[in-house]
PDB file of C-alpha atoms in Angstrom:
ATOM      1  CA  MET A   1     110.085 100.473  81.655  1.00 70.00           C
ATOM      2  CA  ILE A   2     113.757  99.895  82.328  1.00 76.00           C
ATOM      3  CA  ARG A   3     115.375  97.909  79.548  1.00 83.00           C
ATOM      4  CA  GLY A   4     117.319  94.830  80.559  1.00 85.00           C
ATOM      5  CA  LEU A   5     115.525  94.249  83.882  1.00 86.00           C
ATOM      6  CA  ASP A   6     113.004  91.541  84.543  1.00 90.00           C
ATOM      7  CA  PRO A   7     109.427  92.707  85.245  1.00 89.00           C
ATOM      8  CA  PRO A   8     109.532  91.604  88.931  1.00 91.00           C
ATOM      9  CA  VAL A   9     112.680  93.679  89.471  1.00 92.00           C
ATOM     10  CA  GLN A  10     111.045  96.643  87.767  1.00 93.00           C
ATOM     11  CA  ALA A  11     107.989  96.232  89.995  1.00 93.00           C
ATOM     12  CA  LEU A  12     110.223  96.108  93.078  1.00 94.00           C
ATOM     13  CA  LEU A  13     112.076  99.259  92.025  1.00 94.00           C
ATOM     14  CA  ALA A  14     108.803 101.081  91.332  1.00 93.00           C
ATOM     15  CA  THR A  15     107.465  99.999  94.720  1.00 95.00           C
ATOM     16  CA  LEU A  16     110.582 101.175  96.520  1.00 96.00           C
ATOM     17  CA  PHE A  17     110.498 104.481  94.648  1.00 95.00           C
ATOM     18  CA  THR A  18     106.888 105.177  95.604  1.00 93.00           C
ATOM     19  CA  TRP A  19     107.598 104.094  99.193  1.00 94.00           C
ATOM     20  CA  PHE A  20     110.510 106.520  99.358  1.00 95.00           C
ATOM     21  CA  LEU A  21     108.438 109.424  98.047  1.00 90.00           C
ATOM     22  CA  THR A  22     105.626 108.606 100.479  1.00 89.00           C
ATOM     23  CA  ALA A  23     108.061 108.471 103.388  1.00 91.00           C
ATOM     24  CA  LEU A  24     109.648 111.734 102.260  1.00 88.00           C
ATOM     25  CA  GLY A  25     106.244 113.417 102.150  1.00 81.00           C
ATOM     26  CA  ALA A  26     105.314 112.042 105.554  1.00 82.00           C
ATOM     27  CA  ALA A  27     108.648 113.159 107.023  1.00 84.00           C
ATOM     28  CA  THR A  28     107.789 116.797 106.355  1.00 79.00           C
ATOM     29  CA  ILE A  29     105.630 116.733 109.481  1.00 76.00           C
ATOM     30  CA  PHE A  30     108.807 116.563 111.556  1.00 80.00           C
ATOM     31  CA  LEU A  31     109.960 119.803 109.999  1.00 78.00           C
ATOM     32  CA  VAL A  32     106.760 121.828 110.363  1.00 77.00           C
ATOM     33  CA  HIS A  33     104.790 120.343 113.265  1.00 74.00           C
ATOM     34  CA  LYS A  34     105.839 123.139 115.641  1.00 77.00           C
ATOM     35  CA  THR A  35     105.699 126.035 113.204  1.00 76.00           C
ATOM     36  CA  LYS A  36     102.910 128.506 112.692  1.00 81.00           C
ATOM     37  CA  TYR A  37     102.513 127.308 109.083  1.00 77.00           C
ATOM     38  CA  LYS A  38     101.365 123.769 109.856  1.00 78.00           C
ATOM     39  CA  ASP A  39      97.693 124.507 109.086  1.00 81.00           C
ATOM     40  CA  GLU A  40      98.601 126.128 105.768  1.00 84.00           C
ATOM     41  CA  LEU A  41     100.811 123.179 104.872  1.00 81.00           C
ATOM     42  CA  LEU A  42      98.019 120.744 105.722  1.00 79.00           C
ATOM     43  CA  ALA A  43      95.530 122.680 103.591  1.00 86.00           C
ATOM     44  CA  THR A  44      97.992 122.871 100.701  1.00 87.00           C
ATOM     45  CA  SER A  45      98.796 119.165 100.971  1.00 82.00           C
ATOM     46  CA  LEU A  46      95.123 118.200 101.015  1.00 84.00           C
ATOM     47  CA  GLY A  47      94.427 120.432  98.016  1.00 91.00           C
ATOM     48  CA  PHE A  48      97.372 118.934  96.125  1.00 89.00           C
ATOM     49  CA  ALA A  49      96.241 115.378  96.926  1.00 87.00           C
ATOM     50  CA  GLY A  50      92.700 116.201  95.807  1.00 90.00           C
ATOM     51  CA  GLY A  51      94.000 117.629  92.550  1.00 92.00           C
ATOM     52  CA  VAL A  52      96.124 114.566  91.905  1.00 90.00           C
ATOM     53  CA  MET A  53      93.158 112.268  92.567  1.00 89.00           C
ATOM     54  CA  LEU A  54      90.862 114.277  90.300  1.00 89.00           C
ATOM     55  CA  SER A  55      93.346 114.329  87.455  1.00 91.00           C
ATOM     56  CA  ALA A  56      94.129 110.631  87.899  1.00 88.00           C
ATOM     57  CA  SER A  57      90.449 109.732  87.832  1.00 84.00           C
ATOM     58  CA  TYR A  58      89.906 111.799  84.704  1.00 84.00           C
ATOM     59  CA  PHE A  59      92.931 110.739  82.696  1.00 86.00           C
ATOM     60  CA  SER A  60      92.854 107.084  83.787  1.00 87.00           C
ATOM     61  CA  LEU A  61      89.126 106.425  83.945  1.00 85.00           C
ATOM     62  CA  LEU A  62      86.828 109.052  82.465  1.00 85.00           C
ATOM     63  CA  ALA A  63      88.778 109.895  79.291  1.00 85.00           C
ATOM     64  CA  PRO A  64      89.058 106.237  78.168  1.00 87.00           C
ATOM     65  CA  ALA A  65      85.381 105.726  79.034  1.00 88.00           C
ATOM     66  CA  ALA A  66      84.493 108.705  76.828  1.00 86.00           C
ATOM     67  CA  GLU A  67      86.264 107.030  73.929  1.00 88.00           C
ATOM     68  CA  ILE A  68      84.306 103.808  74.461  1.00 90.00           C
ATOM     69  CA  SER A  69      80.803 105.174  74.990  1.00 88.00           C
ATOM     70  CA  GLY A  70      78.800 108.366  75.284  1.00 82.00           C
ATOM     71  CA  ILE A  71      78.401 110.859  78.068  1.00 86.00           C
ATOM     72  CA  ILE A  72      75.202 109.335  79.524  1.00 90.00           C
ATOM     73  CA  PRO A  73      76.800 106.069  80.781  1.00 90.00           C
ATOM     74  CA  ILE A  74      79.743 108.045  82.170  1.00 89.00           C
ATOM     75  CA  CYS A  75      77.476 110.430  84.085  1.00 90.00           C
ATOM     76  CA  GLY A  76      75.366 107.516  85.317  1.00 92.00           C
ATOM     77  CA  GLY A  77      78.411 105.657  86.621  1.00 90.00           C
ATOM     78  CA  PHE A  78      79.804 108.821  88.173  1.00 88.00           C
ATOM     79  CA  LEU A  79      76.527 109.498  89.980  1.00 94.00           C
ATOM     80  CA  LEU A  80      76.278 105.872  91.140  1.00 95.00           C
ATOM     81  CA  GLY A  81      79.811 106.102  92.543  1.00 92.00           C
ATOM     82  CA  ALA A  82      79.056 109.392  94.294  1.00 92.00           C
ATOM     83  CA  GLY A  83      75.873 107.892  95.720  1.00 95.00           C
ATOM     84  CA  PHE A  84      77.790 104.860  96.962  1.00 95.00           C
ATOM     85  CA  VAL A  85      80.362 107.029  98.740  1.00 90.00           C
ATOM     86  CA  THR A  86      77.603 109.173 100.266  1.00 91.00           C
ATOM     87  CA  LEU A  87      75.723 106.087 101.470  1.00 91.00           C
ATOM     88  CA  ALA A  88      78.900 104.550 102.925  1.00 89.00           C
ATOM     89  CA  ASP A  89      79.653 107.811 104.729  1.00 85.00           C
ATOM     90  CA  TYR A  90      76.129 107.861 106.137  1.00 85.00           C
ATOM     91  CA  ILE A  91      76.281 104.226 107.281  1.00 82.00           C
ATOM     92  CA  ILE A  92      79.762 104.413 108.774  1.00 80.00           C
ATOM     93  CA  GLY A  93      79.108 107.716 110.471  1.00 71.00           C
ATOM     94  CA  ASP A  94      81.483 110.244 111.903  1.00 65.00           C
ATOM     95  CA  VAL A  95      85.068 108.993 111.855  1.00 65.00           C
ATOM     96  CA  GLU A  96      86.036 111.729 114.306  1.00 65.00           C
ATOM     97  CA  LYS A  97      84.126 109.757 116.949  1.00 63.00           C
ATOM     98  CA  PRO A  98      85.389 106.169 116.739  1.00 59.00           C
ATOM     99  CA  GLU A  99      83.184 105.103 119.631  1.00 61.00           C
ATOM    100  CA  ALA A 100      80.214 105.619 117.284  1.00 55.00           C
ATOM    101  CA  LEU A 101      81.458 102.625 115.239  1.00 55.00           C
ATOM    102  CA  TYR A 102      81.024 100.152 118.080  1.00 59.00           C
ATOM    103  CA  CYS A 103      77.765  98.348 118.705  1.00 57.00           C
ATOM    104  CA  LYS A 104      76.134  99.124 122.013  1.00 53.00           C
TER     105      LYS A 104
END
């Protein structure tokens, strides 16, 4: 929180900051797209993003849920979520073949 600024201005500044960091991360492709390290950078970036998502889901969702209830409801919700994602992936199909999404 920035003291002395209205909440809408703070929200705008936070939005612009995250936009800038996203654009900066996306701009790295212009620096490495013709180098021999592009596959390693992609793998590292995907691993980093996965780590951020796992830690965000733990610290923002699972840890507070553990304080509210026991481990059984948490595991049940986690398994339901994993099942939902698996089912959606099965229904949607292979995103590498977009023609598979169209009705014939």
